[in-house]
Amino acid sequence: MVQKVAVIGAGVCGLISIKACLDEGLEPTCFESSHEIGGLWRFKDEPEPGRANIYQSVVINSSKEMMSLSDFPAPAELPNNMHHSEVLLYLRLYAQAFRLPQHIHFKTSVVSVRQTPDFAATGQWEVETERRDGRRQTAVFDAVMVCSGHFTKPHLPLRNFPGIESFKGRYFHSWDYRNAEGLQGKRVVVIGIGNSGGDIAVDISRVAEKVFLSTRSGAWVVSRLGQGGLPADLVGTSRVDAMMQRLFPSWINRMVEKKLDEAFDHRLYGLKPKHGYFAQIPLVNDDLPARIISGRVQVKPNVKEFCGSTVVLVDGTIIDKVDIVVFSTGYNYSFPFLPSALQAQRGEQLRLYKHVFPPALTKPTLAVVGFIQSFGAINPLAEMQARWVTRVFKGLTTLPSEETMMKEIEKDTAAIHPRKCNPHQVNYIPYLDSLAEQVGVKPNILWLLLTDPRLALQVLLGPCTSYQYRLTGPGQWAGARQAILTQWQRVHQPFRTRVVPEPETRPSSRRSIIVIVSCAALLCSFFSPLAFFRPPQ
Ligand SMILES: Cc1cc2nc3c(=O)[nH]c(=O)nc-3n(C[C@H](O)[C@H](O)[C@H](O)COP(=O)(O)OP(=O)(O)OC[C@H]3O[C@@H](n4cnc5c(N)ncnc54)[C@H](O)[C@@H]3O)c2cc1C
Ligand SMILES: *[C@@H]1O[C@H](CO)[C@@H](O)[C@H](O)[C@H]1NC(C)=O
Ligand SMILES: *[C@@H]1O[C@H](CO)[C@@H](O)[C@H](O)[C@H]1NC(C)=O
């Protein structure tokens, strides 16, 4: 029987894992190496080794309602796309509401996780921790949830950049970037066009002489603002939209790309990637096109080599007098505390069943939470993982055989989805639903249509917010229905900073009446017999 669970890390994923354990009557003990909760959302003035870091200007790329946890909607007055400090505020409110901090040992790092000698029988783990003062301790746990984040190790592929040792300026990884201070009037090259690369290029371009954004692959750029200025991830992300996408993938893909090119032509702007829109997480950036049209940012191809302070690009062009290079070249994950058998082997990806369970364990008592990427917010996905994990720990849900799991992992990787670039990428609603089915909390839409049509329409046609997974089953929350029916109110609330009264009659309809009447008058006068008897001038 699993009772005591070790949770490693108190970022978003750690917090929701503690909560999931409590909900299932398990005893969580969380170890957090820093002095506070929040993980990457806790902004640090100086980057801390072994942890995720963010820059000052980070604004979340998924909207408030989509990133809210399923039984804790973010307060209505918070903006739709929160600053990182507001995300941290939300997490603090969440932790307080469910009394999570009392289960956390701060300033305590997990240094190793080993199977106990009688693991085959008990599935237990020895977890060794180290406190700030160097004191080490080992304790036995029935299960382990790994929530240590995966943006921890900056990937700096200097070998791909010959001549970098001769570079006269300064270079650093986006992990080290805080703000544009000290970059006034500089000539800056940003390499890589992930979400961080785009943000950092825009940030620096406000003070630098010029920013060159070098990209091998290009990217689709989407705005946070959708139709009518509503959060883009709330529009076109319903269950019906997902169904359409499954039925007509290439048609929907073409439609989305056409729409994006209407905002600005990706080819003209030098951004157009080879891959289709759904193959890779897009760049969420509202400012980049405007920085390009004003010439503050220039999009460039891949870098071939460095030569003194000159950067040579693969198309033969050069950028001279470069002062600063920012490598926005991504991250490598690492779980240094896990036994080597559970680590990714050299050159291979870590293989996890549904991105959570290592398939080869004789007892499923170790799980990784939050190790995914998606077109939507990570929080609801990670929360569903944690709910599923605790059910598996308790034996209420079982995993298939190792062979079946391996097969499914194979199916999940590139072979089946040749257009999918990232092996950790999941399909938002299908992934949520597949785990929800295991937990027993997938909303039954037919039943809802019969019993509560108003709610059913929101679930079907509205954004797929996480509250949908609290309507029934284990972990059911009485406030879920109301949370769904009021989600648009919480979206509108932060906009109400200057109330503009609604016009009495809609001007557009009045205008169209005037147009119709005048057209009718014109037609009448044209065809009127009187016209033929017009007196000569
Ligand atoms: C710049 C940036 C912007 C992002 N923006 C978004 C966004 O807009 N929307 C979105 O959904 N996602 C976004 N993400 C993804 C983000 O990673 C996830 O949303 C989520 O916050 C990850 O939480 P986590 O708990 O997995 O990891 P983290 O937040 O990294 O937390 C891990 C915690 O574990 C602790 N820890 C690590 N190792 C140990 C150890 N050995 N012992 C004890 N404690 C340990 C760390 O101190 C840390 O507190 C962004 C990521 C980055 C880098
Ligand atoms: C490290 O990460 C980069 C980019 O994120 C990737 O291309 C590379 O293969 C990774 N290396 C390893 C050893 O996983
Ligand atoms: C938001 O940005 C983070 C960090 O770059 C990325 O991992 C995530 O996939 C992005 N989310 C969306 C919805 O694009």
mmCIF file of N, CA and C and ligand atoms in Angstrom, residues 155 329-332, ligand 2:
data_model
loop_
_atom_site.group_PDB
_atom_site.id
_atom_site.type_symbol
_atom_site.label_atom_id
_atom_site.label_comp_id
_atom_site.label_asym_id
_atom_site.label_seq_id
_atom_site.Cartn_x
_atom_site.Cartn_y
_atom_site.Cartn_z
ATOM 1 N N HIS A 155 21.365 24.837 -22.923
ATOM 2 C CA HIS A 155 22.044 24.113 -23.993
ATOM 3 C C HIS A 155 22.816 25.130 -24.825
ATOM 4 N N THR A 329 19.205 28.902 -27.396
ATOM 5 C CA THR A 329 19.318 27.610 -28.069
ATOM 6 C C THR A 329 18.716 26.469 -27.260
ATOM 7 N N GLY A 330 17.852 26.810 -26.337
ATOM 8 C CA GLY A 330 17.096 25.777 -25.649
ATOM 9 C C GLY A 330 17.778 25.201 -24.416
ATOM 10 N N TYR A 331 17.158 24.177 -23.918
ATOM 11 C CA TYR A 331 17.599 23.588 -22.654
ATOM 12 C C TYR A 331 17.740 22.093 -22.788
ATOM 13 N N ASN A 332 18.525 21.503 -21.915
ATOM 14 C CA ASN A 332 18.541 20.065 -21.777
ATOM 15 C C ASN A 332 18.032 19.743 -20.387
HETATM 16 C C1 LIG B 2 20.048 19.307 -25.725
HETATM 17 O O1 LIG B 2 19.017 20.189 -26.171
HETATM 18 C C2 LIG B 2 19.125 20.562 -27.522
HETATM 19 C C3 LIG B 2 18.055 21.613 -27.834
HETATM 20 O O2 LIG B 2 17.080 21.743 -26.891
HETATM 21 C C4 LIG B 2 19.002 19.322 -28.405
HETATM 22 O O3 LIG B 2 19.112 19.676 -29.763
HETATM 23 C C5 LIG B 2 20.097 18.342 -28.018
HETATM 24 O O4 LIG B 2 19.952 17.154 -28.757
HETATM 25 C C6 LIG B 2 20.033 18.030 -26.542
HETATM 26 N N1 LIG B 2 21.148 17.178 -26.172
HETATM 27 C C7 LIG B 2 20.993 16.069 -25.447
HETATM 28 C C8 LIG B 2 22.239 15.331 -25.140
HETATM 29 O O5 LIG B 2 19.908 15.698 -25.047
#
